[in-house]
Amino acid sequence: MINNTLKPKYRGIPQWFKIPEYKLTAEYFIKTLPLPDRVIIPLHQHIGPPSYPVVKIGDKVLTGQKIGDSDEFRGVPVHATVSGKVVDIISFTDVAHNKEQQAIVIESDGKDEWIDMQTIDDLESLSNEQIISKIRDAGVVGMGGAIYPAHLKLTLPKSGRLETVILNGCECEPYVTADYRVMLEYGEKVISGLKIITKLISPDNIFIAIEDNKPDAIAHLTTILEKSNLNSKVKMVPIKLKYPVGARELLVKALLSKEVPLEGRCRDIGVLVHNVSTAKAIHESVIEGRPLVEQVITVSGGVKNPQNLLVRVGTPVKNIIDYCGGITDEANQVVLGGPMMGSAVPDTETPLTRGTRCLLLNNNQIRNEVDCIHCGRCIDACSMRLNPSLLAKYSKAGRYDDCGEAYIDACIECGVCTYVCPASIPITQYIKSAKQQLSLME
Amino acid sequence: MAKIKNDNSNKTEEKLIISSAPHLRSKWSVKRTMYLVILALMLPTAAGIYFFGFNAIFVILTSVIAAVATEYLVKLLRKKPFVMDGSAVITGLLLALTLPPTIPLWMAAIGSVFAIAIAKEAFGGLGHNIFNPALAGRAFLQLSFPAQMSVWIAPSGFAPDAVTSASPLSDAFEKIGSNPEIYRELLIGNINGSLGETSALLLLAGGILLIILRVIDWRTPVAFIGATALLSLVLGQDAVYQVLSGGLMIGAFFMATDYVTTPMTRTGKIVFGIGAGILTVTIRLYGGYPEGVCFAILLMNAATPLIERYTQPRPYGLGKK
Ligand code: SF4
Ligand code: SF4
C-alpha cells in the first residue's frame, strides 16, 4: 500500500480496542438531493456573533441571496439556499449547538433561481483584502465541524505570520465519508482552495494529511498537485488511522512535533489547519463567487440506502432520510455529525446546518452507568493526556473549579474516554456540562 | 428498545433517543472484565483442587458462597440494587486461594464476610473501597486466628492422609540453596502452602492470559516481581526461590492489579509494583511473618491515593508558550 506512512505517537483508541470503521458509503458517488419544498435556515451557524435577519416575511428571495448579516467582522452572513418566499421567522432551539436562536423559513418556488455570481479568472487580480471579504461574504465556516469563520483564520495575526498550513483530509470518525468523496470528486477545487490559502498566508511549509485508509484520495490529490504550481511546496503525508487523528491538536503534534499551548490556538504557534471541504468552499466563494449554500454529507447507519449527498443547508433531516429510503427498524436515534462527536436531535424536522458532515441513523444501546472501577482505561486512551475519570467525578460532584485545575480546557471532546469506559460513565457529557458551568461562572 | 415507525403517510417518531456523544460504546463492561478474571482464576483453582482435594473444594465453595451472600444481604440492608457483576465471586475465590487448605470452614466464611461487609461495602461498595477486600479478609483471619492460619499440609490430592508441615517460606532462613528439585516443585505447585498459591506456573499462565486479554496491565506484575527478585539478589537471597514461593505470583498478577485499590496511571502502576516488591522482601526477611505479600499490598493500597496524585499524566500543551 502506501509507504512512509506517518505513525503518530499518542494515546487514543488502542489497536486492540479499535472502533470499526463502518465506511459503508466510501465507494458511492456524491448524488444531489432534490430541492426541498421548505428550508429552515438558522441565523447563527458559526462561532461568533449571531447574524440578524435582513429580509421580512413575505419577501421573495433568490438562491444565494443574503438573508442574515452581521455588522461585526467576526460574524458571517447567512444565505437563502433555495429561491422562493420567506414565510416565517421562527425562534429555534438548536440542539446540536445547544443554543436558542432565530431561523428563517423559506418556501421554495421550485425554480432554484440564483443570484448573479461573479466568477474570477485570475486570482492575482484580487488583493488579499478582497479575497478575505469574498470569503466572509460567502459565509464560509470550518467544515470539519468547528464552524469557525474561515476568513478569521485566514487573516494574519497582527504581529508576525503563519509559517505552516495543514490541509486536513483526515476523517477519522466511523461512518463519515463526505470528505473522502470531496477529495475524489472535487479534488481540483480543494487544491485551488489551497492555492488561495497559500496566497493569503504565504507559508513556508504546506502539509496535506490524509489517513492511510484512503490511498485513492492520496493518489488523486497528488496527481492534481503535480500539475499545479504548488507542487514543490506541498508535502503529502499519509498518516496512520487511529481515532482521533484528525483533531488539529494531534495533527500539529504528529507533523511538527509541537504542541498547541493549553490556553491557545494553532495560530499562536504559527499554524493554520483547514479541512479539505473548507478549502473547497473557499475556492467556490472566491473563484466562483458562490456562497456556502450546500455541502456534501454522508447519510449512513440505519437507512435503507446509505449514500453521500450534496444537500442544501437548512434542509429538514426528514427530507434526507426519506430520500435515502427511510429508517430501518434497528435505528433509534438521529445524529447530526459522526457517532463520536455528533449531536442527537429530538425530531426529524431539525434542519441541517453548515459544517455538518454526517447524518447518522444510529442504534444506541443505552447502558446504565455504574460506579467508576478505577480501571484507568480512560486515562490510557485520552490523547490529550487528561484524567477523564477524575474530571467526570468532579463534574458530577459540582466541583467545577477542581475541573478547571485538572485542565478540563484541554479536552477536545473526542469521546474516546466514554467509548472505552467499562462502567458506561458518560464522561464526555460530564466534561461538557462542567465546561459550560465554568463558562457561565466567568 | 424504542422503534421508529416510518410509514410514509404518517411519521410517528416519538421515541428518538437523545443521548450525549459519543453514541458508540465499546463492548467492554464491568461484568465482562470480572468474568474474565474469574476465568483466569480457574487455572490456580484447578491446581488447588488437584493438590489438596476435598479440603480445597470445601474451602473454595464456602468462601465464595459466603462472599456472594454477604454482598446480597448488605445491598439489601443498604437498599441498593444487587448486581451479580462477579466482583464478590472474585473476592471469595481470591480469599480461598490464599488460605491454608485445612482451615476450618467457618473461619473461611468469617473471612469472606469481613472482606465484603467491612473492607468493601462499608466503604461504599465496588469502586470505593481502599483495601483489596480479599487481602483484608485474609489479614483479618491472620491476626485473629494466627494458629489455624499457619497450619500447612503437604499436598496429597484426594488421599486422606494429610501430613502437617511447615510452609516453605518459614524455612526461608535455612539453607535451601539453588535446588532445581525445589524449583520444579514450586513451579508445578506440588508443595505445601496456601490452597491456590502453590502452582507458580498456572498462576503465571492465568496472569499472562489476563495481560493478553488486556484485562490487566503488564506494568504492575512486572514491576512487582522484578523488584522482589532484584532486592532478593542484592540482599544475598535466592531470587528464584523468593519469586516462585509464597503468595507472590497470585499477589502480583491478581491482587496488585485490582483496579479499585491500585493506581490508575501507568507510572503509578510501576511505582505500586516496585513499592510492593520492596515491602514484600522486607517483611519476609525482617518482619514477624514468614509471608509478606499480603501486608505489602495492603500497605501499598493505603498509599495509592498519594501515588496517584503524583503520577498524573502531563496534559497536552501544558507549559507550551
Ligand atoms: S473526550 Fe476529552 S477527556 Fe475524553 S478522551 Fe477525549 S480529550 Fe480526553
Ligand atoms: S474507564 Fe470508566 S471505570 Fe475505568 S477509570 Fe475511567 S471512568 Fe473509571
PDB file of N, CA and C and ligand atoms in Angstrom, chain A residues 371-379 388-389 417 420-423 425 427, chain B residues 264, ligand 2:
ATOM      1  N   ASP A 371     -20.721   2.701  39.069  1.00  0.00           N
ATOM      2  CA  ASP A 371     -19.629   3.470  39.667  1.00  0.00           C
ATOM      3  C   ASP A 371     -18.312   3.177  38.962  1.00  0.00           C
ATOM      4  N   CYS A 372     -17.457   4.189  38.938  1.00  0.00           N
ATOM      5  CA  CYS A 372     -16.132   4.043  38.332  1.00  0.00           C
ATOM      6  C   CYS A 372     -15.361   2.957  39.071  1.00  0.00           C
ATOM      7  N   ILE A 373     -14.749   2.038  38.334  1.00  0.00           N
ATOM      8  CA  ILE A 373     -13.981   0.976  38.983  1.00  0.00           C
ATOM      9  C   ILE A 373     -12.478   1.246  38.915  1.00  0.00           C
ATOM     10  N   HIS A 374     -12.124   2.449  38.537  1.00  0.00           N
ATOM     11  CA  HIS A 374     -10.706   2.859  38.530  1.00  0.00           C
ATOM     12  C   HIS A 374      -9.829   1.998  37.629  1.00  0.00           C
ATOM     13  N   CYS A 375     -10.391   1.560  36.522  1.00  0.00           N
ATOM     14  CA  CYS A 375      -9.589   0.680  35.675  1.00  0.00           C
ATOM     15  C   CYS A 375      -8.502   1.446  34.939  1.00  0.00           C
ATOM     16  N   GLY A 376      -8.675   2.759  34.814  1.00  0.00           N
ATOM     17  CA  GLY A 376      -7.632   3.561  34.188  1.00  0.00           C
ATOM     18  C   GLY A 376      -7.648   3.533  32.673  1.00  0.00           C
ATOM     19  N   ARG A 377      -8.637   2.857  32.097  1.00  0.00           N
ATOM     20  CA  ARG A 377      -8.701   2.795  30.629  1.00  0.00           C
ATOM     21  C   ARG A 377      -8.853   4.170  30.011  1.00  0.00           C
ATOM     22  N   CYS A 378      -9.681   5.005  30.653  1.00  0.00           N
ATOM     23  CA  CYS A 378      -9.925   6.326  30.073  1.00  0.00           C
ATOM     24  C   CYS A 378      -8.632   7.134  30.049  1.00  0.00           C
ATOM     25  N   ILE A 379      -7.836   7.001  31.094  1.00  0.00           N
ATOM     26  CA  ILE A 379      -6.572   7.744  31.131  1.00  0.00           C
ATOM     27  C   ILE A 379      -5.660   7.233  30.028  1.00  0.00           C
ATOM     28  N   PRO A 388      -9.717  11.629  32.585  1.00  0.00           N
ATOM     29  CA  PRO A 388     -11.163  11.782  32.386  1.00  0.00           C
ATOM     30  C   PRO A 388     -11.984  11.313  33.581  1.00  0.00           C
ATOM     31  N   SER A 389     -11.545  10.253  34.239  1.00  0.00           N
ATOM     32  CA  SER A 389     -12.355   9.748  35.345  1.00  0.00           C
ATOM     33  C   SER A 389     -12.433  10.781  36.465  1.00  0.00           C
ATOM     34  N   CYS A 417     -12.749   8.520  25.823  1.00  0.00           N
ATOM     35  CA  CYS A 417     -12.823   8.022  27.198  1.00  0.00           C
ATOM     36  C   CYS A 417     -14.156   7.330  27.449  1.00  0.00           C
ATOM     37  N   VAL A 420     -14.391   3.852  25.773  1.00  0.00           N
ATOM     38  CA  VAL A 420     -13.693   2.722  26.378  1.00  0.00           C
ATOM     39  C   VAL A 420     -14.166   2.383  27.792  1.00  0.00           C
ATOM     40  N   CYS A 421     -14.933   3.262  28.421  1.00  0.00           N
ATOM     41  CA  CYS A 421     -15.241   3.062  29.849  1.00  0.00           C
ATOM     42  C   CYS A 421     -16.123   1.838  30.087  1.00  0.00           C
ATOM     43  N   PRO A 422     -15.641   0.854  30.841  1.00  0.00           N
ATOM     44  CA  PRO A 422     -16.462  -0.330  31.086  1.00  0.00           C
ATOM     45  C   PRO A 422     -17.633  -0.046  32.022  1.00  0.00           C
ATOM     46  N   ALA A 423     -17.533   1.026  32.795  1.00  0.00           N
ATOM     47  CA  ALA A 423     -18.619   1.337  33.719  1.00  0.00           C
ATOM     48  C   ALA A 423     -19.700   2.173  33.031  1.00  0.00           C
ATOM     49  N   ILE A 425     -19.793   5.145  32.004  1.00  0.00           N
ATOM     50  CA  ILE A 425     -19.968   6.504  32.527  1.00  0.00           C
ATOM     51  C   ILE A 425     -19.906   7.482  31.355  1.00  0.00           C
ATOM     52  N   ILE A 427     -18.622  10.083  30.408  1.00  0.00           N
ATOM     53  CA  ILE A 427     -17.594  11.018  30.864  1.00  0.00           C
ATOM     54  C   ILE A 427     -17.624  12.313  30.051  1.00  0.00           C
TER      55      ILE A 427
ATOM     56  N   MET B 264      -4.380   4.207  38.942  1.00  0.00           N
ATOM     57  CA  MET B 264      -4.913   4.114  37.589  1.00  0.00           C
ATOM     58  C   MET B 264      -3.875   4.484  36.558  1.00  0.00           C
TER      59      MET B 264
HETATM   60  S1  SF4 C   2     -12.672   4.000  32.125  1.00  0.00           S
HETATM   61 FE1  SF4 C   2     -14.511   4.365  33.352  1.00  0.00          FE
HETATM   62  S2  SF4 C   2     -14.374   2.881  35.021  1.00  0.00           S
HETATM   63 FE2  SF4 C   2     -12.341   2.993  34.096  1.00  0.00          FE
HETATM   64  S3  SF4 C   2     -11.268   4.537  35.307  1.00  0.00           S
HETATM   65 FE3  SF4 C   2     -12.160   5.605  33.567  1.00  0.00          FE
HETATM   66  S4  SF4 C   2     -14.136   6.325  34.358  1.00  0.00           S
HETATM   67 FE4  SF4 C   2     -13.448   4.758  35.752  1.00  0.00          FE
END
